[in-house]
Amino acid sequence: MKKQIKNFNLCIGSFIAALLLICAAAGCAGTPAVPETPVTLKDAYKDYFKIGVAINRLVATGRTDVQADNARRTPELLEKDIALVKKHFNAIVNENDLKPILIHPNPGKDGYVFEFGDAYVKFGEDNKMYITGHTLLWHSQVPNWFFQGTETQGASNVSAVGMQVFAQAAPEAGATGTRGTRGGRGGGAGFGGGMGRGGFSGPRATREELIERMRDHIHTVVGRYKGKVKVWDVVNEAIGDGSATYRNTQWIQIIGEDFIPMAFKFAHEADPDAILRYNDYGLENKARRDKLKIIVKAIRDAGAPIHAIGTQTHINANTTFEQMDQALTDLESLGLPIHLTELDMNAAQGGQRGTNANIEGAAARTEGGLISEADKRQSEAYANLFRALIKHKDSVDLVVFWGVNDAVSWLGRANPLLFDGEDNPKPAFDAVMNVAIEAQKNNDYKN
Ligand code: GLA
């Protein structure tokens, strides 16, 4: 008898187990499937926006023997960096290798160097990532020959410029808060950009010459990666400081304000499917957004296509939800998708990215390392930022961190990213993950 009962119990047990299995597989009514807690950034945010990262040429090539700004990695650390990029991100941007100074260091059709740009794009394709391109035109990291008249253009000038390949625009010392705008830019903006004559002597290019160079550059670079690079920063940082709407650059001085719509038209000719973006910093500040609106209107009035706004978002750890909410609400009024293109958050005392065009400026501003409780402040600020992004999820399509980890960041001493120098997640990482998990629990999905 006992045996019979035991058999009967076994039978019932198996029956219930089978039923549970079928239910789990088919998703029976009344037993909602418990979603798995995401462990990667890209999964956590998959219902909201793509999560991208700027990669340097070490990551793109898998080589530690190539020169790259900020980045000296052992083979072991580089392996970890690459694994981290693949695990957490579904979009990439090149930190440097598609900028004019590197991809087009010398004049003419033969002046292009595609090796590292190609490696970058291949990395994205191999890993099925959304590939973005930065940047076709800028006042910095563009070689002098672009602006020089043909008569005096020569090899000596070109090689002098080439030596500055990895100098970058960097923050203004002492700038604080997301409200600050940058003061006037001095003459030494790195790659023959900035104000005034840049780093060459002799006559300047004529308007026609520069337009032709711009057309060739844009057609060649966009054309080469047509269909692969999905988004292009067509123009970077054309907004002026102080009362000027436009930054006073060689582009403006030689061509005029219409260099911007022209550039968008050339890019569209080269790849009609590419998303064309205008990119700038400090758009957390109303004064700069007002200038952005003037530029976007000028692009539209000229009949040129513009498909997205890139807001760099180099911000401070005291940035609030309200500030970001306000900025995003205002940016949305342009009716274009919003991309956060260069997100990092200075956890040190210094502020938002400023005007200084040298890497020492960044070093000075981040001197002293983290302030007390910096991690906590940074986590809270990152959480607030991502809450604002979720609130604006219907316009925000892409959020890109400017660097893989604190050690390779241009603001290294400010520890501005979600991973430390050994690729361990920081408290800010957990904070960002928790915001997505919380939003999913509240069924707060994109429309
Ligand atoms: C700007 C540029 C970026 C990068 C950063 C500093 O924001 O758009 O390409 O050079 O400065 O690293």
Short mmCIF file of C-alpha atoms and ligand atoms in Angstrom, two decimals:
data_model
loop_
_atom_site.label_atom_id
_atom_site.label_comp_id
_atom_site.label_asym_id
_atom_site.label_seq_id
_atom_site.Cartn_x
_atom_site.Cartn_y
_atom_site.Cartn_z
CA MET A 1 0.00 0.00 0.00
CA LYS A 2 2.78 2.38 1.05
CA LYS A 3 4.54 1.62 -2.21
CA GLN A 4 1.37 2.40 -4.18
CA ILE A 5 0.97 5.76 -2.43
CA LYS A 6 4.61 6.51 -3.08
CA ASN A 7 4.18 5.69 -6.79
CA PHE A 8 1.03 7.78 -6.91
CA ASN A 9 2.90 10.74 -5.29
CA LEU A 10 5.74 10.33 -7.73
CA CYS A 11 3.27 10.36 -10.59
CA ILE A 12 1.53 13.50 -9.37
CA GLY A 13 4.95 15.07 -8.77
CA SER A 14 6.10 14.35 -12.31
CA PHE A 15 2.80 15.58 -13.71
CA ILE A 16 3.08 18.92 -11.87
CA ALA A 17 6.73 19.26 -12.85
CA ALA A 18 5.82 18.62 -16.50
CA LEU A 19 2.99 21.13 -16.29
CA LEU A 20 5.33 23.76 -14.85
CA LEU A 21 7.84 23.12 -17.60
CA ILE A 22 5.20 23.47 -20.33
CA CYS A 23 3.90 26.63 -18.64
CA ALA A 24 7.34 28.13 -18.39
CA ALA A 25 8.03 27.37 -22.06
CA ALA A 26 4.67 28.61 -23.32
CA GLY A 27 4.29 31.51 -20.88
CA CYS A 28 0.96 30.48 -19.29
CA ALA A 29 -1.48 33.17 -18.30
CA GLY A 30 -1.24 34.09 -14.66
CA THR A 31 2.45 33.18 -14.42
CA PRO A 32 4.28 36.15 -15.90
CA ALA A 33 7.80 35.28 -16.97
CA VAL A 34 10.24 36.96 -14.58
CA PRO A 35 12.62 38.96 -16.79
CA GLU A 36 16.25 38.27 -16.18
CA THR A 37 18.13 41.15 -14.62
CA PRO A 38 20.40 42.54 -17.32
CA VAL A 39 24.11 42.51 -16.60
CA THR A 40 25.38 44.57 -19.51
CA LEU A 41 24.81 48.21 -20.38
CA LYS A 42 23.58 47.43 -23.89
CA ASP A 43 21.02 44.92 -22.59
CA ALA A 44 19.89 47.13 -19.77
CA TYR A 45 19.17 49.95 -22.22
CA LYS A 46 18.09 47.92 -25.24
CA ASP A 47 14.52 49.22 -25.03
CA TYR A 48 15.67 52.82 -24.88
CA PHE A 49 18.75 53.67 -26.92
CA LYS A 50 22.00 52.26 -28.20
CA ILE A 51 24.94 52.45 -25.84
CA GLY A 52 28.22 53.32 -27.49
CA VAL A 53 31.84 53.95 -26.64
CA ALA A 54 34.77 55.79 -28.17
CA ILE A 55 37.54 53.39 -29.06
CA ASN A 56 41.16 54.21 -29.69
CA ARG A 57 43.35 52.54 -32.27
CA LEU A 58 44.72 50.02 -29.76
CA VAL A 59 41.26 48.56 -29.38
CA ALA A 60 40.54 48.84 -33.11
CA THR A 61 43.72 47.02 -34.12
CA GLY A 62 44.26 44.81 -31.07
CA ARG A 63 47.85 46.09 -31.02
CA THR A 64 49.72 47.71 -28.15
CA ASP A 65 52.58 48.94 -30.33
CA VAL A 66 50.63 51.67 -32.11
CA GLN A 67 50.81 55.25 -30.90
CA ALA A 68 47.54 56.49 -29.45
CA ASP A 69 46.79 59.46 -27.29
CA ASN A 70 46.25 58.76 -23.56
CA ALA A 71 46.52 55.06 -24.10
CA ARG A 72 49.39 52.92 -22.99
CA ARG A 73 48.11 49.44 -22.27
CA THR A 74 49.77 46.11 -21.61
CA PRO A 75 48.60 43.27 -23.86
CA GLU A 76 46.61 41.86 -20.91
CA LEU A 77 44.82 45.14 -20.25
CA LEU A 78 44.14 45.70 -23.92
CA GLU A 79 42.57 42.26 -24.11
CA LYS A 80 40.33 43.24 -21.20
CA ASP A 81 39.46 46.57 -22.84
CA ILE A 82 38.40 44.79 -26.02
CA ALA A 83 36.34 42.24 -24.11
CA LEU A 84 34.66 45.06 -22.21
CA VAL A 85 33.78 46.93 -25.41
CA LYS A 86 32.24 43.79 -26.89
CA LYS A 87 30.34 42.95 -23.74
CA HIS A 88 28.75 46.26 -22.85
CA PHE A 89 28.41 48.32 -26.01
CA ASN A 90 26.53 48.02 -29.28
CA ALA A 91 27.82 51.21 -30.91
CA ILE A 92 31.24 52.78 -31.39
CA VAL A 93 32.86 56.02 -32.36
CA ASN A 94 36.49 56.54 -33.32
CA GLU A 95 38.35 58.60 -30.76
CA ASN A 96 40.71 60.00 -33.41
CA ASP A 97 41.29 57.97 -36.54
CA LEU A 98 38.69 59.50 -38.85
CA LYS A 99 39.64 63.08 -38.02
CA PRO A 100 41.20 65.01 -40.93
CA ILE A 101 44.68 65.23 -39.38
CA LEU A 102 44.95 61.46 -39.31
CA ILE A 103 42.98 60.30 -42.33
CA HIS A 104 44.00 63.13 -44.68
CA PRO A 105 47.35 64.41 -43.41
CA ASN A 106 48.68 65.50 -46.82
CA PRO A 107 47.13 67.36 -49.72
CA GLY A 108 45.46 65.79 -52.67
CA LYS A 109 44.06 62.42 -53.64
CA ASP A 110 47.21 60.63 -52.51
CA GLY A 111 47.28 62.40 -49.19
CA TYR A 112 44.91 60.02 -47.43
CA VAL A 113 45.99 57.41 -44.87
CA PHE A 114 43.24 54.87 -44.34
CA GLU A 115 44.99 52.18 -42.32
CA PHE A 116 43.54 53.02 -38.91
CA GLY A 117 40.20 54.27 -40.15
CA ASP A 118 39.76 50.97 -41.94
CA ALA A 119 40.73 49.05 -38.80
CA TYR A 120 38.14 51.01 -36.82
CA VAL A 121 35.35 50.28 -39.28
CA LYS A 122 36.36 46.61 -39.52
CA PHE A 123 36.23 46.30 -35.73
CA GLY A 124 32.67 47.58 -35.80
CA GLU A 125 31.64 45.29 -38.61
CA ASP A 126 33.29 42.21 -37.09
CA ASN A 127 31.43 42.83 -33.86
CA LYS A 128 28.13 43.86 -35.48
CA MET A 129 28.17 47.28 -33.89
CA TYR A 130 26.52 50.50 -34.93
CA ILE A 131 29.41 52.46 -36.41
CA THR A 132 29.56 56.22 -36.14
CA GLY A 133 32.12 58.55 -37.71
CA HIS A 134 33.75 61.55 -36.02
CA THR A 135 34.39 64.10 -37.54
CA LEU A 136 34.45 65.39 -41.10
CA LEU A 137 35.12 69.07 -40.33
CA TRP A 138 36.46 70.74 -37.22
CA HIS A 139 38.75 73.67 -36.48
CA SER A 140 41.07 71.41 -34.51
CA GLN A 141 42.92 68.29 -35.65
CA VAL A 142 42.81 69.43 -39.25
CA PRO A 143 46.12 69.78 -41.09
CA ASN A 144 47.36 73.23 -42.07
CA TRP A 145 47.52 72.41 -45.76
CA PHE A 146 43.71 72.60 -45.95
CA PHE A 147 43.88 76.34 -45.39
CA GLN A 148 47.09 77.18 -47.16
CA GLY A 149 47.19 78.76 -50.61
CA THR A 150 48.58 76.48 -53.33
CA GLU A 151 51.55 78.67 -54.06
CA THR A 152 53.44 78.01 -50.84
CA GLN A 153 52.06 74.63 -49.97
CA GLY A 154 55.01 72.34 -49.45
CA ALA A 155 56.23 69.18 -47.84
CA SER A 156 58.03 70.92 -44.96
CA ASN A 157 54.85 72.53 -43.72
CA VAL A 158 52.96 69.27 -43.94
CA SER A 159 55.45 67.31 -41.90
CA ALA A 160 55.54 69.99 -39.21
CA VAL A 161 51.81 69.62 -38.82
CA GLY A 162 52.00 65.85 -38.83
CA MET A 163 54.07 65.92 -35.66
CA GLN A 164 51.16 67.32 -33.72
CA VAL A 165 48.92 64.46 -34.60
CA PHE A 166 47.83 63.61 -31.09
CA ALA A 167 47.57 67.04 -29.52
CA GLN A 168 43.92 67.62 -28.76
CA ALA A 169 41.58 70.33 -27.74
CA ALA A 170 41.28 70.19 -23.99
CA PRO A 171 39.42 71.90 -21.18
CA GLU A 172 39.85 75.37 -19.94
CA ALA A 173 41.44 75.44 -16.50
CA GLY A 174 39.04 76.40 -13.80
CA ALA A 175 35.81 76.14 -15.76
CA THR A 176 33.14 74.94 -13.39
CA GLY A 177 29.64 73.73 -13.63
CA THR A 178 27.57 72.96 -16.64
CA ARG A 179 26.49 76.58 -16.76
CA GLY A 180 29.91 77.87 -17.69
CA THR A 181 30.64 78.64 -21.29
CA ARG A 182 34.12 78.76 -22.60
CA GLY A 183 35.97 81.99 -23.05
CA GLY A 184 37.69 83.04 -26.26
CA ARG A 185 39.91 80.47 -27.83
CA GLY A 186 43.56 81.36 -28.16
CA GLY A 187 45.48 80.93 -31.36
CA GLY A 188 47.12 77.58 -30.62
CA ALA A 189 44.34 75.17 -31.30
CA GLY A 190 46.52 72.26 -32.22
CA PHE A 191 46.21 71.36 -35.82
CA GLY A 192 46.29 74.63 -37.65
CA GLY A 193 42.74 75.33 -36.57
CA GLY A 194 41.69 77.82 -33.95
CA MET A 195 41.47 81.47 -34.67
CA GLY A 196 43.68 83.50 -36.90
CA ARG A 197 46.14 82.03 -39.31
CA GLY A 198 46.81 78.65 -37.78
CA GLY A 199 50.31 77.26 -38.09
CA PHE A 200 51.45 78.30 -41.55
CA SER A 201 52.77 81.33 -43.32
CA GLY A 202 52.17 82.59 -46.82
CA PRO A 203 48.88 83.04 -48.62
CA ARG A 204 45.71 81.37 -47.52
CA ALA A 205 43.59 79.16 -49.70
CA THR A 206 40.90 80.91 -51.69
CA ARG A 207 37.24 80.22 -50.98
CA GLU A 208 37.04 78.10 -54.13
CA GLU A 209 40.16 76.13 -53.22
CA LEU A 210 38.92 75.38 -49.73
CA ILE A 211 35.46 74.39 -50.94
CA GLU A 212 37.06 72.01 -53.41
CA ARG A 213 39.27 70.48 -50.71
CA MET A 214 36.29 70.12 -48.42
CA ARG A 215 34.24 68.47 -51.15
CA ASP A 216 37.03 66.03 -52.01
CA HIS A 217 37.65 65.22 -48.34
CA ILE A 218 34.01 64.59 -47.51
CA HIS A 219 33.27 62.65 -50.69
CA THR A 220 36.34 60.47 -50.25
CA VAL A 221 35.96 59.68 -46.56
CA VAL A 222 32.18 59.26 -46.48
CA GLY A 223 32.28 57.44 -49.83
CA ARG A 224 34.87 54.95 -48.61
CA TYR A 225 32.72 53.87 -45.68
CA LYS A 226 29.36 54.26 -47.41
CA GLY A 227 26.74 51.98 -45.86
CA LYS A 228 29.15 51.00 -43.07
CA VAL A 229 29.45 54.18 -41.08
CA LYS A 230 25.82 54.91 -40.27
CA VAL A 231 26.20 58.33 -38.66
CA TRP A 232 28.61 61.17 -39.41
CA ASP A 233 29.54 64.20 -37.35
CA VAL A 234 29.63 66.49 -40.34
CA VAL A 235 30.66 69.62 -38.47
CA ASN A 236 32.08 69.71 -34.97
CA GLU A 237 32.06 72.71 -32.63
CA ALA A 238 31.16 75.60 -34.92
CA ILE A 239 29.35 77.48 -32.13
CA GLY A 240 31.24 80.56 -31.00
CA ASP A 241 32.11 81.74 -27.53
CA GLY A 242 30.92 84.96 -25.95
CA SER A 243 28.51 86.87 -28.14
CA ALA A 244 29.61 85.22 -31.41
CA THR A 245 27.17 82.74 -32.90
CA TYR A 246 29.88 81.13 -35.01
CA ARG A 247 33.37 80.26 -33.86
CA ASN A 248 35.88 82.37 -35.74
CA THR A 249 37.78 79.64 -37.60
CA GLN A 250 39.61 79.31 -40.87
CA TRP A 251 36.47 77.70 -42.30
CA ILE A 252 34.44 80.79 -41.45
CA GLN A 253 37.16 83.24 -42.47
CA ILE A 254 37.84 81.65 -45.84
CA ILE A 255 34.47 80.24 -46.89
CA GLY A 256 31.95 81.92 -44.60
CA GLU A 257 29.06 80.58 -42.54
CA ASP A 258 27.74 78.64 -45.50
CA PHE A 259 30.58 76.15 -45.16
CA ILE A 260 28.26 74.29 -42.78
CA PRO A 261 25.25 73.65 -45.06
CA MET A 262 27.70 72.96 -47.89
CA ALA A 263 29.37 70.26 -45.85
CA PHE A 264 26.04 68.60 -45.08
CA LYS A 265 25.16 68.61 -48.79
CA PHE A 266 28.49 67.04 -49.74
CA ALA A 267 28.07 64.34 -47.11
CA HIS A 268 24.57 63.58 -48.32
CA GLU A 269 25.81 63.28 -51.90
CA ALA A 270 28.43 60.80 -50.76
CA ASP A 271 26.05 58.60 -48.75
CA PRO A 272 22.36 59.48 -49.01
CA ASP A 273 21.50 56.95 -46.29
CA ALA A 274 23.91 58.22 -43.68
CA ILE A 275 22.56 60.06 -40.65
CA LEU A 276 24.19 63.48 -40.69
CA ARG A 277 24.79 65.10 -37.37
CA TYR A 278 25.84 68.52 -36.09
CA ASN A 279 27.96 68.05 -32.94
CA ASP A 280 28.92 70.51 -30.20
CA TYR A 281 29.74 70.86 -26.52
CA GLY A 282 28.16 72.83 -23.70
CA LEU A 283 24.62 72.33 -24.95
CA GLU A 284 23.60 72.06 -21.31
CA ASN A 285 23.81 75.86 -21.47
CA LYS A 286 20.88 77.79 -22.90
CA ALA A 287 23.05 80.43 -24.56
CA ARG A 288 24.83 77.75 -26.58
CA ARG A 289 21.57 76.00 -27.46
CA ASP A 290 20.22 79.29 -28.81
CA LYS A 291 23.21 79.47 -31.13
CA LEU A 292 22.74 75.85 -32.10
CA LYS A 293 19.21 76.69 -33.19
CA ILE A 294 20.50 79.46 -35.45
CA ILE A 295 22.96 77.04 -37.06
CA VAL A 296 20.36 74.32 -37.54
CA LYS A 297 17.98 76.85 -39.09
CA ALA A 298 20.72 78.01 -41.47
CA ILE A 299 21.33 74.40 -42.53
CA ARG A 300 17.64 73.86 -43.14
CA ASP A 301 17.14 77.20 -44.88
CA ALA A 302 19.91 76.27 -47.30
CA GLY A 303 17.99 73.10 -48.16
CA ALA A 304 20.70 70.86 -46.69
CA PRO A 305 19.82 67.67 -44.84
CA ILE A 306 20.47 67.38 -41.10
CA HIS A 307 19.28 64.28 -39.29
CA ALA A 308 20.49 64.44 -35.70
CA ILE A 309 21.93 66.66 -32.99
CA GLY A 310 25.08 65.50 -31.28
CA THR A 311 25.46 66.86 -27.78
CA GLN A 312 28.92 65.99 -26.50
CA THR A 313 27.96 66.05 -22.80
CA HIS A 314 31.36 66.48 -21.18
CA ILE A 315 29.81 67.34 -17.84
CA ASN A 316 30.46 67.64 -14.12
CA ALA A 317 29.39 65.51 -11.24
CA ASN A 318 27.19 68.37 -10.02
CA THR A 319 24.95 68.22 -13.07
CA THR A 320 21.37 67.80 -11.95
CA PHE A 321 18.35 65.96 -13.33
CA GLU A 322 16.60 69.30 -13.85
CA GLN A 323 19.46 70.73 -15.90
CA MET A 324 19.54 67.73 -18.18
CA ASP A 325 15.77 67.53 -18.38
CA GLN A 326 15.62 71.18 -19.39
CA ALA A 327 18.41 70.84 -21.93
CA LEU A 328 16.82 67.77 -23.52
CA THR A 329 13.37 69.38 -23.61
CA ASP A 330 14.83 72.38 -25.39
CA LEU A 331 16.90 70.28 -27.81
CA GLU A 332 13.79 68.24 -28.63
CA SER A 333 12.15 71.39 -29.95
CA LEU A 334 14.41 71.08 -32.99
CA GLY A 335 12.48 67.95 -33.94
CA LEU A 336 15.62 65.87 -34.50
CA PRO A 337 16.89 62.74 -32.78
CA ILE A 338 19.34 63.51 -30.00
CA HIS A 339 22.63 61.67 -29.64
CA LEU A 340 24.86 62.02 -26.59
CA THR A 341 28.14 61.77 -28.40
CA GLU A 342 31.03 62.17 -25.95
CA LEU A 343 29.64 61.50 -22.51
CA ASP A 344 31.98 61.69 -19.56
CA MET A 345 31.60 63.16 -16.10
CA ASN A 346 34.41 64.94 -14.35
CA ALA A 347 34.43 63.69 -10.78
CA ALA A 348 37.18 66.11 -9.74
CA GLN A 349 36.75 69.70 -8.64
CA GLY A 350 37.22 71.17 -12.10
CA GLY A 351 34.38 71.67 -14.43
CA GLN A 352 32.96 71.09 -17.79
CA ARG A 353 35.17 71.03 -20.81
CA GLY A 354 36.68 74.45 -21.43
CA THR A 355 38.55 76.23 -24.15
CA ASN A 356 42.20 75.41 -23.62
CA ALA A 357 43.50 73.60 -26.60
CA ASN A 358 46.16 71.57 -24.93
CA ILE A 359 46.27 68.41 -22.95
CA GLU A 360 48.10 70.20 -20.09
CA GLY A 361 44.94 72.22 -19.57
CA ALA A 362 43.06 69.01 -18.89
CA ALA A 363 45.77 67.82 -16.54
CA ALA A 364 45.72 71.06 -14.54
CA ARG A 365 41.97 71.08 -14.25
CA THR A 366 41.83 67.56 -12.91
CA GLU A 367 44.84 67.92 -10.60
CA GLY A 368 44.31 66.52 -7.16
CA GLY A 369 42.29 63.56 -8.29
CA LEU A 370 38.96 62.73 -6.76
CA ILE A 371 37.25 64.94 -4.25
CA SER A 372 35.92 63.27 -1.11
CA GLU A 373 32.88 61.10 -1.73
CA ALA A 374 33.54 61.62 -5.40
CA ASP A 375 32.30 58.19 -6.34
CA LYS A 376 29.04 58.78 -4.57
CA ARG A 377 28.51 62.15 -6.16
CA GLN A 378 29.38 60.78 -9.54
CA SER A 379 27.03 57.81 -9.17
CA GLU A 380 24.17 60.07 -8.19
CA ALA A 381 24.84 62.44 -11.05
CA TYR A 382 25.08 59.58 -13.54
CA ALA A 383 21.81 58.16 -12.19
CA ASN A 384 20.13 61.54 -12.56
CA LEU A 385 21.43 61.92 -16.07
CA PHE A 386 20.14 58.50 -17.12
CA ARG A 387 16.78 59.17 -15.48
CA ALA A 388 16.54 62.29 -17.62
CA LEU A 389 17.54 60.26 -20.69
CA ILE A 390 14.84 57.70 -19.98
CA LYS A 391 12.32 60.49 -19.57
CA HIS A 392 13.34 61.69 -23.05
CA LYS A 393 13.69 58.22 -24.48
CA ASP A 394 11.53 59.01 -27.47
CA SER A 395 14.05 61.52 -28.78
CA VAL A 396 17.30 60.07 -27.47
CA ASP A 397 18.55 57.36 -29.83
CA LEU A 398 22.18 56.94 -28.90
CA VAL A 399 24.36 57.49 -25.82
CA VAL A 400 28.11 57.23 -26.35
CA PHE A 401 30.74 57.29 -23.61
CA TRP A 402 33.97 59.08 -24.50
CA GLY A 403 36.37 56.27 -23.70
CA VAL A 404 36.39 52.72 -22.44
CA ASN A 405 37.69 53.38 -18.94
CA ASP A 406 39.26 56.01 -16.70
CA ALA A 407 42.81 55.04 -17.62
CA VAL A 408 42.42 55.76 -21.34
CA SER A 409 40.17 58.79 -20.95
CA TRP A 410 41.42 62.21 -22.05
CA LEU A 411 40.33 63.30 -18.54
CA GLY A 412 42.02 60.37 -16.85
CA ARG A 413 42.64 62.07 -13.53
CA ALA A 414 39.01 63.08 -13.29
CA ASN A 415 37.93 59.42 -13.36
CA PRO A 416 35.00 60.34 -15.59
CA LEU A 417 33.74 56.97 -16.85
CA LEU A 418 31.93 53.89 -15.58
CA PHE A 419 34.94 51.56 -15.46
CA ASP A 420 38.23 51.99 -13.65
CA GLY A 421 41.64 51.63 -15.26
CA GLU A 422 41.53 47.87 -14.92
CA ASP A 423 38.06 47.66 -16.40
CA ASN A 424 36.29 46.99 -13.13
CA PRO A 425 32.82 48.50 -12.89
CA LYS A 426 32.68 51.52 -10.58
CA PRO A 427 29.76 52.51 -8.34
CA ALA A 428 28.61 54.76 -11.19
CA PHE A 429 28.18 51.66 -13.36
CA ASP A 430 25.79 50.10 -10.84
CA ALA A 431 23.92 53.37 -10.58
CA VAL A 432 23.43 53.54 -14.36
CA MET A 433 22.36 49.89 -14.51
CA ASN A 434 19.89 50.37 -11.67
CA VAL A 435 18.16 53.23 -13.43
CA ALA A 436 17.37 50.96 -16.40
CA ILE A 437 16.27 48.08 -14.19
CA GLU A 438 14.01 50.42 -12.24
CA ALA A 439 12.51 51.85 -15.45
CA GLN A 440 11.81 48.39 -16.83
CA LYS A 441 10.09 47.40 -13.61
CA ASN A 442 7.83 50.42 -14.06
CA ASN A 443 7.15 49.35 -17.64
CA ASP A 444 8.55 52.68 -18.73
CA TYR A 445 9.26 51.77 -22.34
CA LYS A 446 9.99 53.75 -25.46
CA ASN A 447 6.89 54.58 -27.52
C1 GLA B 1 36.18 67.35 -28.44
C2 GLA B 1 36.18 66.52 -29.70
C3 GLA B 1 36.60 65.12 -29.46
C4 GLA B 1 37.77 65.00 -28.53
C5 GLA B 1 37.48 65.76 -27.26
C6 GLA B 1 38.63 65.69 -26.31
O1 GLA B 1 35.08 67.21 -27.66
O2 GLA B 1 34.95 66.55 -30.36
O3 GLA B 1 36.95 64.54 -30.68
O4 GLA B 1 38.92 65.47 -29.15
O5 GLA B 1 37.29 67.11 -27.60
O6 GLA B 1 39.23 64.49 -26.29
#
